[in-house]
Short mmCIF file of C-alpha atoms in Angstrom, two decimals:
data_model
loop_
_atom_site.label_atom_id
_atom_site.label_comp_id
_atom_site.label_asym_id
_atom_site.label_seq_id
_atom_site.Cartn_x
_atom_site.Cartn_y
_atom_site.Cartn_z
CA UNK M 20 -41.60 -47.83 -93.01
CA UNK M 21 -40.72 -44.57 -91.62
CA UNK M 22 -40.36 -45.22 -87.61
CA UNK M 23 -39.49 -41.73 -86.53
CA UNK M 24 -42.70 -40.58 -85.18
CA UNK M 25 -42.63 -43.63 -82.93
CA UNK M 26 -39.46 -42.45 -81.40
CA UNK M 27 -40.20 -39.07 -81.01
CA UNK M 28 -42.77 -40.23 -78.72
CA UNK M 29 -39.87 -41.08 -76.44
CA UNK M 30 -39.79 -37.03 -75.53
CA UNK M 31 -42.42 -35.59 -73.48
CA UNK M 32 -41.86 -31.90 -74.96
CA UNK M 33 -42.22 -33.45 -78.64
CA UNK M 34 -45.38 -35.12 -77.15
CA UNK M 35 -46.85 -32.03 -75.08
CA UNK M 36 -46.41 -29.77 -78.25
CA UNK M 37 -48.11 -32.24 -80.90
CA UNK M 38 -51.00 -32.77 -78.83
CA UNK M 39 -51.59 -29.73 -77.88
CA UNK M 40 -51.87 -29.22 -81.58
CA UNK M 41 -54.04 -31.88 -82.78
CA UNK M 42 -56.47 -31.00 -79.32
CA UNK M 43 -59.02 -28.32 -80.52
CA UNK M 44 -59.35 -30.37 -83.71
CA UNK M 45 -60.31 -33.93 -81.89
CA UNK M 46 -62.82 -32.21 -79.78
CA UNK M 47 -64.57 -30.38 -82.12
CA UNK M 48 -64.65 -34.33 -83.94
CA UNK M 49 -65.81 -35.54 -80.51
CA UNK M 50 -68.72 -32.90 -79.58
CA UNK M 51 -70.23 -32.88 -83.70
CA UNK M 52 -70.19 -36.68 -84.39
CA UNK M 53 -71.44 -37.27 -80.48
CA UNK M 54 -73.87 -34.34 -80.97
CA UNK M 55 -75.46 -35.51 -84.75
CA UNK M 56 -75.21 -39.53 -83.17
CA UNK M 57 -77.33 -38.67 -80.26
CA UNK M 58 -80.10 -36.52 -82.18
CA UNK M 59 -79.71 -38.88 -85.25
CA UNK M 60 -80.24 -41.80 -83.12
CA UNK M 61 -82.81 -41.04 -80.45
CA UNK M 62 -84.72 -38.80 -82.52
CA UNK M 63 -84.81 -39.60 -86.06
CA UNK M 64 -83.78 -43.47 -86.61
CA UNK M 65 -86.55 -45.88 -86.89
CA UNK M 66 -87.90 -47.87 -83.62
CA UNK M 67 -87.53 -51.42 -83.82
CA UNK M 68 -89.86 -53.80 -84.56
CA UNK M 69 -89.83 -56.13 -81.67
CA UNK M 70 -88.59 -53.84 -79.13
CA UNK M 71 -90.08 -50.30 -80.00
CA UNK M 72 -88.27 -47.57 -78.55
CA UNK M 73 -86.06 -49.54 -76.32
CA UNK M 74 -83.21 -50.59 -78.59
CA UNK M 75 -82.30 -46.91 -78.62
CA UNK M 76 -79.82 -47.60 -75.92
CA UNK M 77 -77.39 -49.19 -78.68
CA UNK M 78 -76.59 -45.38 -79.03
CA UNK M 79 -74.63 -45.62 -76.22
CA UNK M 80 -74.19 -49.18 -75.17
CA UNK M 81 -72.08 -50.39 -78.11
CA UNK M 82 -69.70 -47.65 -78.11
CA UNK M 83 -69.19 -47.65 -74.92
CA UNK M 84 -68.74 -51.58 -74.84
CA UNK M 85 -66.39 -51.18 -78.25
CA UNK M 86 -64.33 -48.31 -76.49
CA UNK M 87 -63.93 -50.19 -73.36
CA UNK M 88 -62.35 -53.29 -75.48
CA UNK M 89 -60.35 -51.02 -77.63
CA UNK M 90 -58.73 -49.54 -74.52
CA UNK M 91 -57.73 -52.19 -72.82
CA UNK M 92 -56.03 -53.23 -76.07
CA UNK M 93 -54.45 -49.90 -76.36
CA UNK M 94 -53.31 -49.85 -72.37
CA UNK M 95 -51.92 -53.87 -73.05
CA UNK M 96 -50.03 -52.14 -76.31
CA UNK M 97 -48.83 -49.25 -74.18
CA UNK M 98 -47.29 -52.08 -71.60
CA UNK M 99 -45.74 -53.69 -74.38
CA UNK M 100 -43.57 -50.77 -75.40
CA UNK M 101 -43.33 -49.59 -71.92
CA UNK M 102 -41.85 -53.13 -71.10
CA UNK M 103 -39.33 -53.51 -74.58
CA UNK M 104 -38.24 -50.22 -75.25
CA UNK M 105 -38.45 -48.84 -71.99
CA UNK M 106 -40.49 -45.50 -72.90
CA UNK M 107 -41.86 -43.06 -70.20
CA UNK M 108 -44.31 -42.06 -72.38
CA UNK M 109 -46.17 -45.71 -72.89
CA UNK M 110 -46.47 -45.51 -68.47
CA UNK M 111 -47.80 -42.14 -68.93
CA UNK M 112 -50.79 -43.20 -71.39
CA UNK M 113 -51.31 -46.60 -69.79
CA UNK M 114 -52.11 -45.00 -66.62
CA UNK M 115 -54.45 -42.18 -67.71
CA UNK M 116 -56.08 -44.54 -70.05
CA UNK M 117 -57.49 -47.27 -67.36
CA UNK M 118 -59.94 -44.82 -65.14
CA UNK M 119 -61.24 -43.54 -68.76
CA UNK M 120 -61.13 -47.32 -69.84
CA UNK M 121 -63.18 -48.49 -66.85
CA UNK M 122 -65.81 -45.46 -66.97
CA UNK M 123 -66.54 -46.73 -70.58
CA UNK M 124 -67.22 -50.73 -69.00
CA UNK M 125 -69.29 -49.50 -66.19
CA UNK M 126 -71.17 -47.36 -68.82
CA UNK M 127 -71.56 -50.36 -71.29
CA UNK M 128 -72.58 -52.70 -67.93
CA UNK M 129 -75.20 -50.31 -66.82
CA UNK M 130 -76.66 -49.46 -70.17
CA UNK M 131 -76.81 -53.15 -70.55
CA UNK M 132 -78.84 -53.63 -67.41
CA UNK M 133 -80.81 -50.89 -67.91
CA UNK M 134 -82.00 -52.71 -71.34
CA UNK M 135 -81.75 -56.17 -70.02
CA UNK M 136 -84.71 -55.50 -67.51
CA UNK M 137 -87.47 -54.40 -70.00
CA UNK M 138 -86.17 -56.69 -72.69
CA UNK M 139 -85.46 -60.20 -71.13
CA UNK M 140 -86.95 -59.95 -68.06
CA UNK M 141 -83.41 -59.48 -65.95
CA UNK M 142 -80.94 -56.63 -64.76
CA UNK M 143 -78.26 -59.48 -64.71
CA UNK M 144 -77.58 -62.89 -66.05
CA UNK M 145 -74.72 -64.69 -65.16
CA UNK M 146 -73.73 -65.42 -69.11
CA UNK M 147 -70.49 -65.33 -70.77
CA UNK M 148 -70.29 -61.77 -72.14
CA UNK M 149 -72.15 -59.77 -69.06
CA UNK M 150 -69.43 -62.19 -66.97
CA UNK M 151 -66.34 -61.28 -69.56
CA UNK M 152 -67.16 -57.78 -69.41
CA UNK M 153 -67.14 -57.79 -65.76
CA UNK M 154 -63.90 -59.46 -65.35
CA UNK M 155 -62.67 -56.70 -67.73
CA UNK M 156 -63.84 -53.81 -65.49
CA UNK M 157 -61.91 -55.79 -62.49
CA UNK M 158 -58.99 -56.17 -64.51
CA UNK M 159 -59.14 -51.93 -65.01
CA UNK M 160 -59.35 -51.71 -61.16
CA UNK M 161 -56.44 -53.84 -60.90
CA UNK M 162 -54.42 -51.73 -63.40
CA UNK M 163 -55.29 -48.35 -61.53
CA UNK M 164 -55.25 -50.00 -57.97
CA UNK M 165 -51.71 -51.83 -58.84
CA UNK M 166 -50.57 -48.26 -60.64
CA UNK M 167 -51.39 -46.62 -56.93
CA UNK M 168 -50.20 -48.39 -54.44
CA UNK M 169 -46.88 -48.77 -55.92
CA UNK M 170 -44.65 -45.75 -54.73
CA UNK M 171 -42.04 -46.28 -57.00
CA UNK M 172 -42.58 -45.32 -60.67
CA UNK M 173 -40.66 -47.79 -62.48
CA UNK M 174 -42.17 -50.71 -60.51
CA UNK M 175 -45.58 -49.70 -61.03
CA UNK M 176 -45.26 -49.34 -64.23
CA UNK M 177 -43.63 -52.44 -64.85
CA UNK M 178 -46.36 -54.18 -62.75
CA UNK M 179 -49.59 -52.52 -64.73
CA UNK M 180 -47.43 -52.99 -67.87
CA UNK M 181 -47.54 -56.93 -66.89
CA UNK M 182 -51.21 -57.08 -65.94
CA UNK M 183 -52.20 -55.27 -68.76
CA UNK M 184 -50.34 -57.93 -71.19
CA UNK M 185 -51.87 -60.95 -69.60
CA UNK M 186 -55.34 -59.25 -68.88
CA UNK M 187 -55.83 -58.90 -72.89
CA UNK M 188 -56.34 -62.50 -73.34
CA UNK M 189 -59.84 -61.98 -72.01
CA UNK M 190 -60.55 -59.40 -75.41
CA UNK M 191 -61.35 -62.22 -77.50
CA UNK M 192 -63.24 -64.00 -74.58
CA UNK M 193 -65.73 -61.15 -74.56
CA UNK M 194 -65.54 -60.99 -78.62
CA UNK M 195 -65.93 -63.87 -78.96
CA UNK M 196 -68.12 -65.53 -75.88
CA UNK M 197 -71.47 -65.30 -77.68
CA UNK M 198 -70.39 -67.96 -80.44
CA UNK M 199 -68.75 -70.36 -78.57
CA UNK M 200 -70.92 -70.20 -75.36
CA UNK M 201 -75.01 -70.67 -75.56
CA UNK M 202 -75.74 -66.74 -74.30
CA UNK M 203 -78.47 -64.66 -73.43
CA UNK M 204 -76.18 -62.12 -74.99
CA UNK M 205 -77.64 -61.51 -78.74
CA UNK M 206 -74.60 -62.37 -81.48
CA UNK M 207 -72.52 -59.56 -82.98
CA UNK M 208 -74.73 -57.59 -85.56
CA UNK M 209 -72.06 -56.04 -87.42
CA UNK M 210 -69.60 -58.90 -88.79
CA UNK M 211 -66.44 -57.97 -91.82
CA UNK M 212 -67.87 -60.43 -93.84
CA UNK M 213 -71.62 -60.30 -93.82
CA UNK M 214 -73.75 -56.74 -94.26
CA UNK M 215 -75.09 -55.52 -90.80
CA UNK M 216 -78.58 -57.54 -89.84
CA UNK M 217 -79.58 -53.98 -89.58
CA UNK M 218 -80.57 -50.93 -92.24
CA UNK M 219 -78.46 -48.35 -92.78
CA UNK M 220 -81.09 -45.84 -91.12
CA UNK M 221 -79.90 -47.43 -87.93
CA UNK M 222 -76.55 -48.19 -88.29
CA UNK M 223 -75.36 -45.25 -89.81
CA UNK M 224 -75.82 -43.11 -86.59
CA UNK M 225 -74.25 -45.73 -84.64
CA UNK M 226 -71.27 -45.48 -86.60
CA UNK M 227 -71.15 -41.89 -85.97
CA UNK M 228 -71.30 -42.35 -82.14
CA UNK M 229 -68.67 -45.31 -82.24
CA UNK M 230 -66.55 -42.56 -83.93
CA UNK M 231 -67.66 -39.80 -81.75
CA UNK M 232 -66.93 -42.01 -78.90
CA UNK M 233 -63.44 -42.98 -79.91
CA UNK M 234 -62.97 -38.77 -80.35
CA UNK M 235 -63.85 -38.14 -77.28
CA UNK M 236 -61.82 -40.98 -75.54
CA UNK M 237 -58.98 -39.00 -77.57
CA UNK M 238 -59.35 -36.21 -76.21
CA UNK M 239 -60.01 -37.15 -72.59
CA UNK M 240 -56.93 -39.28 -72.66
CA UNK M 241 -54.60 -36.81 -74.25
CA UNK M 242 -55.94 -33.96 -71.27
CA UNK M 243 -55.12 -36.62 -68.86
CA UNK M 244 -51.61 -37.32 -70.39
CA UNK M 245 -50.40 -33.84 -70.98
CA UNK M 246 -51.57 -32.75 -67.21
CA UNK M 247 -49.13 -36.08 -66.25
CA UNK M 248 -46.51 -35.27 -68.27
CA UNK M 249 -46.15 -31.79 -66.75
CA UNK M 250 -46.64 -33.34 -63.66
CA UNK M 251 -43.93 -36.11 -63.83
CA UNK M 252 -41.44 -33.43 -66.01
CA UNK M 253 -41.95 -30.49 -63.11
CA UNK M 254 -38.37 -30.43 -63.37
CA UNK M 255 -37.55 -29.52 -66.82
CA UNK M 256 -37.14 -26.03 -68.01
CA UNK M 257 -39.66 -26.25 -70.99
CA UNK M 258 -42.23 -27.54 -68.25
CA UNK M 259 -41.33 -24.93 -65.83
CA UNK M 260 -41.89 -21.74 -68.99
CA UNK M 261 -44.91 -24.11 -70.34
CA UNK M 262 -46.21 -23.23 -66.96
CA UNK M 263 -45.16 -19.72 -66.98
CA UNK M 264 -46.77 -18.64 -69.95
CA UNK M 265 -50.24 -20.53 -68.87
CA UNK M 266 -50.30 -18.53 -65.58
CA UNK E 23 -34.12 -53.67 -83.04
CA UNK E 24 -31.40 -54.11 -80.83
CA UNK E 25 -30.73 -58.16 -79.33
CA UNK E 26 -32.18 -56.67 -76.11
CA UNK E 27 -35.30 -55.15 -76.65
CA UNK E 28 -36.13 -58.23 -79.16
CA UNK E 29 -35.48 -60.61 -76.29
CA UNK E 30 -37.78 -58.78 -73.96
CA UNK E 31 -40.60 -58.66 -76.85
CA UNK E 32 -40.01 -62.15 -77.03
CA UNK E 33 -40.14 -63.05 -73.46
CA UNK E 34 -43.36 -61.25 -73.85
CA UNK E 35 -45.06 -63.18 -76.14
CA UNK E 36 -43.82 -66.32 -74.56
CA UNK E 37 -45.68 -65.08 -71.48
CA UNK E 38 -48.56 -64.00 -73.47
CA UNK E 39 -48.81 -67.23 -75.36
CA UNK E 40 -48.47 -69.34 -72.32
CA UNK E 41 -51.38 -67.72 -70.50
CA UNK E 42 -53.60 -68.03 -73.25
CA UNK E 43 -53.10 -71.72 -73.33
CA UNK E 44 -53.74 -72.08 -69.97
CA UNK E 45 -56.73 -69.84 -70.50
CA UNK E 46 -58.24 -71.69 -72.93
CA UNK E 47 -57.45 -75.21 -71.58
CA UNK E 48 -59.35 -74.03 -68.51
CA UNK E 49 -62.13 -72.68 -70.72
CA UNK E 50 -62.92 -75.77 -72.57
CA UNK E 51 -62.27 -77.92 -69.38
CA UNK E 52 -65.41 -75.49 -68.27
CA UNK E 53 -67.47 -75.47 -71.51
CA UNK E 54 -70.29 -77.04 -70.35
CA UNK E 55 -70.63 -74.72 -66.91
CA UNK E 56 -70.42 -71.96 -69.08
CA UNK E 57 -72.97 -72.45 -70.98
CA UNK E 58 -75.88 -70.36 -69.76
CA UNK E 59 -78.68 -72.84 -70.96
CA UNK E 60 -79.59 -76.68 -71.91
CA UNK E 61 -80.89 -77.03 -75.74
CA UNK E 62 -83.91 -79.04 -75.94
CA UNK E 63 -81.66 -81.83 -77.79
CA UNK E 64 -79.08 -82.24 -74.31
CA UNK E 65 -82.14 -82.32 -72.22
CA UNK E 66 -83.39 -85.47 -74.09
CA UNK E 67 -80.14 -86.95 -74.25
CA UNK E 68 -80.19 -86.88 -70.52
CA UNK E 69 -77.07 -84.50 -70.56
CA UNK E 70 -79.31 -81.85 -67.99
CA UNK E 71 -79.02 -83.12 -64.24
CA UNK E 72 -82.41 -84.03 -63.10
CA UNK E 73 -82.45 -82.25 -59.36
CA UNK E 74 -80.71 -79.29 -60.57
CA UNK E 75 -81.93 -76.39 -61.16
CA UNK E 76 -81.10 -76.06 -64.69
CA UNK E 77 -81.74 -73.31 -67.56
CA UNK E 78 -83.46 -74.67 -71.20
CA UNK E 79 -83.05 -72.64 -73.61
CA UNK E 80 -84.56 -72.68 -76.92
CA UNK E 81 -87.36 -71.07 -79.55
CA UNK E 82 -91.17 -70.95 -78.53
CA UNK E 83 -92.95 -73.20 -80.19
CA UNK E 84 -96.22 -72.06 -82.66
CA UNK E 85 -99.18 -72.62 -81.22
CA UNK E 86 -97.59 -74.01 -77.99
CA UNK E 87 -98.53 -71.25 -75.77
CA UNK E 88 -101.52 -72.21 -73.63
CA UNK E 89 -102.72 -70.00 -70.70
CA UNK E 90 -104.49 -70.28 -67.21
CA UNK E 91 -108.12 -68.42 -67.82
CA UNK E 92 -107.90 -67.75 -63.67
CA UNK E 93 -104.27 -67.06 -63.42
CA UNK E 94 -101.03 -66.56 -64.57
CA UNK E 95 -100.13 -70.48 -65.13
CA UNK E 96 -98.88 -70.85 -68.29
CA UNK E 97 -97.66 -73.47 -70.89
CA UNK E 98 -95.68 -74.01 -73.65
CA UNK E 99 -93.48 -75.94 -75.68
CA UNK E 100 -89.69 -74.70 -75.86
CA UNK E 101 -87.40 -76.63 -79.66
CA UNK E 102 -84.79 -76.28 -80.75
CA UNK E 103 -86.17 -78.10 -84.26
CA UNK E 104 -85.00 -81.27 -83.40
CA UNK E 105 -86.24 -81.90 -79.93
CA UNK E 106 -89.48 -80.52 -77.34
CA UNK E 107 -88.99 -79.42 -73.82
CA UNK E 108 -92.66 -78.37 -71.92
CA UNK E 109 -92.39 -75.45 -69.53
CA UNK E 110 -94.51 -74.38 -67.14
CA UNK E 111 -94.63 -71.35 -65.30
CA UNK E 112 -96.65 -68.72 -62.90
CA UNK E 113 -95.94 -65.11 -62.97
CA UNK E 114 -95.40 -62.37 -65.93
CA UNK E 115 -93.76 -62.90 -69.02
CA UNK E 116 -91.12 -60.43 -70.35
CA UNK E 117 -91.99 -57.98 -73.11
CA UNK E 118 -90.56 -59.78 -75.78
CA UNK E 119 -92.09 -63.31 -75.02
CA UNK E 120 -94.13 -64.64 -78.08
CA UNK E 121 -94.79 -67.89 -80.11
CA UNK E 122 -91.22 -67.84 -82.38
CA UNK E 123 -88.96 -66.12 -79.96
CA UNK E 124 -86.28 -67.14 -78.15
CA UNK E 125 -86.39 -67.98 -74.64
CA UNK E 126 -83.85 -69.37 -71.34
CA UNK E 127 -86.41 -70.43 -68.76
CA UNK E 128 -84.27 -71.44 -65.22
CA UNK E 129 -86.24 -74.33 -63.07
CA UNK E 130 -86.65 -77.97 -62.40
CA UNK E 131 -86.73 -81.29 -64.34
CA UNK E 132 -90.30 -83.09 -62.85
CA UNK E 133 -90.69 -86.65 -63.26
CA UNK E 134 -92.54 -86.21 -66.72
CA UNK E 135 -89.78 -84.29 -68.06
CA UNK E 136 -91.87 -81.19 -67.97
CA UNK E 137 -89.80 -78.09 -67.31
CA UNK E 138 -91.24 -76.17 -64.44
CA UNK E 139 -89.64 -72.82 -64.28
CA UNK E 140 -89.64 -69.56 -61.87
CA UNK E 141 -88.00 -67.55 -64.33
CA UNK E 142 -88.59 -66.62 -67.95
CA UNK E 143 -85.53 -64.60 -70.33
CA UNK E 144 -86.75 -63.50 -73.47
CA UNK E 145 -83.75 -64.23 -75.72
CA UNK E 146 -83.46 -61.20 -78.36
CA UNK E 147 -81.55 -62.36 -81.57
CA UNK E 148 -79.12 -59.41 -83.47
CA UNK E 149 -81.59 -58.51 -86.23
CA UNK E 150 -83.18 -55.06 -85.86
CA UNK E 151 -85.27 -53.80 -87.92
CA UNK E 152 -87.97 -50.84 -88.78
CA UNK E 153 -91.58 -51.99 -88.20
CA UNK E 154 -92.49 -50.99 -91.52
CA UNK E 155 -90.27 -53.25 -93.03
CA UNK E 156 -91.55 -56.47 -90.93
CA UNK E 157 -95.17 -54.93 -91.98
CA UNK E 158 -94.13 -55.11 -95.96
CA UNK E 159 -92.57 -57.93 -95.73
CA UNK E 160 -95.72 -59.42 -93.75
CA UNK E 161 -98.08 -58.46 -96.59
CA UNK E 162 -95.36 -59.97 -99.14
CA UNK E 163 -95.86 -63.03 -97.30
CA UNK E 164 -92.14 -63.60 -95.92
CA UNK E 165 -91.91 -63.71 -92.57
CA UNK E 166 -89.06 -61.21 -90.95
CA UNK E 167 -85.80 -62.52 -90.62
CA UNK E 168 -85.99 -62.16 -86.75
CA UNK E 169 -88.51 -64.57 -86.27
CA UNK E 170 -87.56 -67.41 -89.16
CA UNK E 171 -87.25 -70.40 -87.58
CA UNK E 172 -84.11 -71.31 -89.81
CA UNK E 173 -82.16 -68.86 -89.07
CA UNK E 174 -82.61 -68.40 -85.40
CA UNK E 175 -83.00 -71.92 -84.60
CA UNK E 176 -79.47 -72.46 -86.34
CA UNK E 177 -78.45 -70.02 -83.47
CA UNK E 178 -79.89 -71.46 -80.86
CA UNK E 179 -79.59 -75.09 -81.57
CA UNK E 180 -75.78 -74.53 -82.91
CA UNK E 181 -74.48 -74.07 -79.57
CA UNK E 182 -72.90 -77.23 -79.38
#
């Protein structure tokens, strides 16, 4: 396998230039798959029999909940190489990836609650998942809190890097909580090795917004990264005529 | 990969390893406190403590439901297929309770056995589906997946 890409990554200029590149492209993705999802799915997709109108908020729960997992995954990955091959880069990404990271729990907790009430009678239960999730957006605030107070660079991000690692065990807690534990929380819908318990009128939009969603988070995190890669490189001379040319 | 950057991966997953054993010793040292509900089946095996407050859990039982013609008492029968608990209950039912569905009532154990809860959780299982298919396959004379006892009784007595 070719590894070169992976340690280009290792320079911030190769980084700044290819994203800047693949940019207008990801958020065109992001606003016409989020765009089609949301009128595809609140508009035109089929109400459910048992809960009518209601279920709607699957639109945005599930990708939100899936993107909030993913991340965390991605920032544990980033501490991983940030921790073995010692790359500024993997700091850079873990720490603009936790605030987006933590939006996306808080929006999959709230949508949640927001559902919860009309459906089974609750904003809250104190269940496995709705508690695994919430240990997951405390495990974001640690990241960004730990990433903060820490005045020196390569501490902090040796610190996050660590919390990051260990704080992934609790991914296949939530994935898993609603088999092992007697829930409130419904199953998992979409399995690899059964067809959805759902038709395709309603999945098929879904799909579109989990992609839509994962766009976006692309294209959020890269405008995060690039603004702290200038930031951290102010010294460099490609930074300083990057900046130049933009004023 | 050069000796040092493989030691620190493996360091890593050392670390990584170790906390998930811990982890999941301490989870199934828990299992039983983190189980939101009671089936049916534990509550008649006497594993539910009786002056708890404790949650059943279970599928609403045909016919079962009876209510108060002068208030909002109600009755019914919570299974899990194997075993009965009775509930009672005052107050207003969530949207989704009905005879079939799936439901995590939180109250006490009486003396009688009888369940007697101040607060009802409609349980909503992962099938969705288009009310004109549940319709068709009403008039074809199979019920909708959602609401066959086999399947979501597998669910919710399978916890254990």
């Amino acid at each position: 396998m070719n590894w070169t890409w992976f340690h280009k990554l290792g320079s911030p200029k190769w980084f700044y230039d290819i994203s800047g590149r693949w940019l207008p492209w990801l958020s065109l993705a992001a606003a016409l798959l989020i765009g089609v999802g949301t009128v595809w799915g609140l508009a035109f997709a089929p109400p459910d029999y048992q809960q009518g109108n209601s279920f709607r908020i699957i639109y945005i729960h599930v990708p939100a909940a899936i993107l909030a997992q993913s991340c965390y995954v991605m920032l544990a990955v980033a501490g991983v190489v940030g921790l073995v091959w010692k790359m500024k880069l993997a700091d850079v990404a873990l720490q603009c990836a936790a605030p987006i990271g933590a939006w996306m729990t808080f929006v999959a907790l709230l949508t949640g609650a927001v559902w919860g009430k009309p459906t089974w009678g609750a904003w809250w239960v104190w269940d496995a998942r709705l508690t695994a999730m919430l240990i997951l957006l405390f495990l974001y605030f640690g990241v960004i809190a730990l990433g903060q107070s820490i005045s020196n660079r390569d501490s902090a991000a040796k610190a996050c890097a660590v919390l990051a690692i260990v704080g992934v065990i609790n991914i296949p807690i939530i994935k898993y909580s609603v088999d092992w534990w007697n829930t409130l929380h419904q199953p998992a819908t979409f399995k690899i090795t059964e067809k959805p318990a759902m038709p395709a009128e309603m999945w098929v939009p879904l799909l579109i917004m989990v992609l839509g969603f994962y766009c976006f988070f692309a294209v959020s995190l890269l405008l995060r990264m690039r603004l702290e890669v200038l930031k951290r490189e102010s010294r460099a001379s490609w930074v300083k005529a990057e900046v130049e040319r933009s004023l | 990969m050069n000796p040092l950057r493989k030691k620190r991966l493996f360091i890593i997953l050392g670390i990584l390893a170790g906390v998930g054993v811990a982890v999941g010793l301490a989870l199934s040292a828990l299992q039983q406190n983190i189980n939101l509900f009671y089936t049916p089946t534990q509550i008649a095996a006497g594993e539910a403590p009786q002056d708890a407050r404790i949650r059943a859990g279970g599928m609403v039982k045909e016919g079962s439901v009876s209510r108060s013609a002068d208030s909002l008492d109600v009755q019914f029968v919570v299974t899990d297929y194997a075993q009965d608990v009775t509930i009672r209950y005052r107050g207003i039912l969530p949207d989704l309770f009905r005879e079939g569905q799936g439901i995590v009532a939180l109250g006490r154990l009486n003396a009688d056995g009888v369940l007697v809860a101040d607060e009802v959780l409609a349980k909503h299982d992962e099938n969705y589906m288009p009310p004109e298919v549940t319709k068709a396959l009403k008039e074809s004379g199979k019920q909708p997946e959602g609401a066959m006892p086999a399947s979501a009784g597998g669910k919710m007595g399978g916890g254990q």
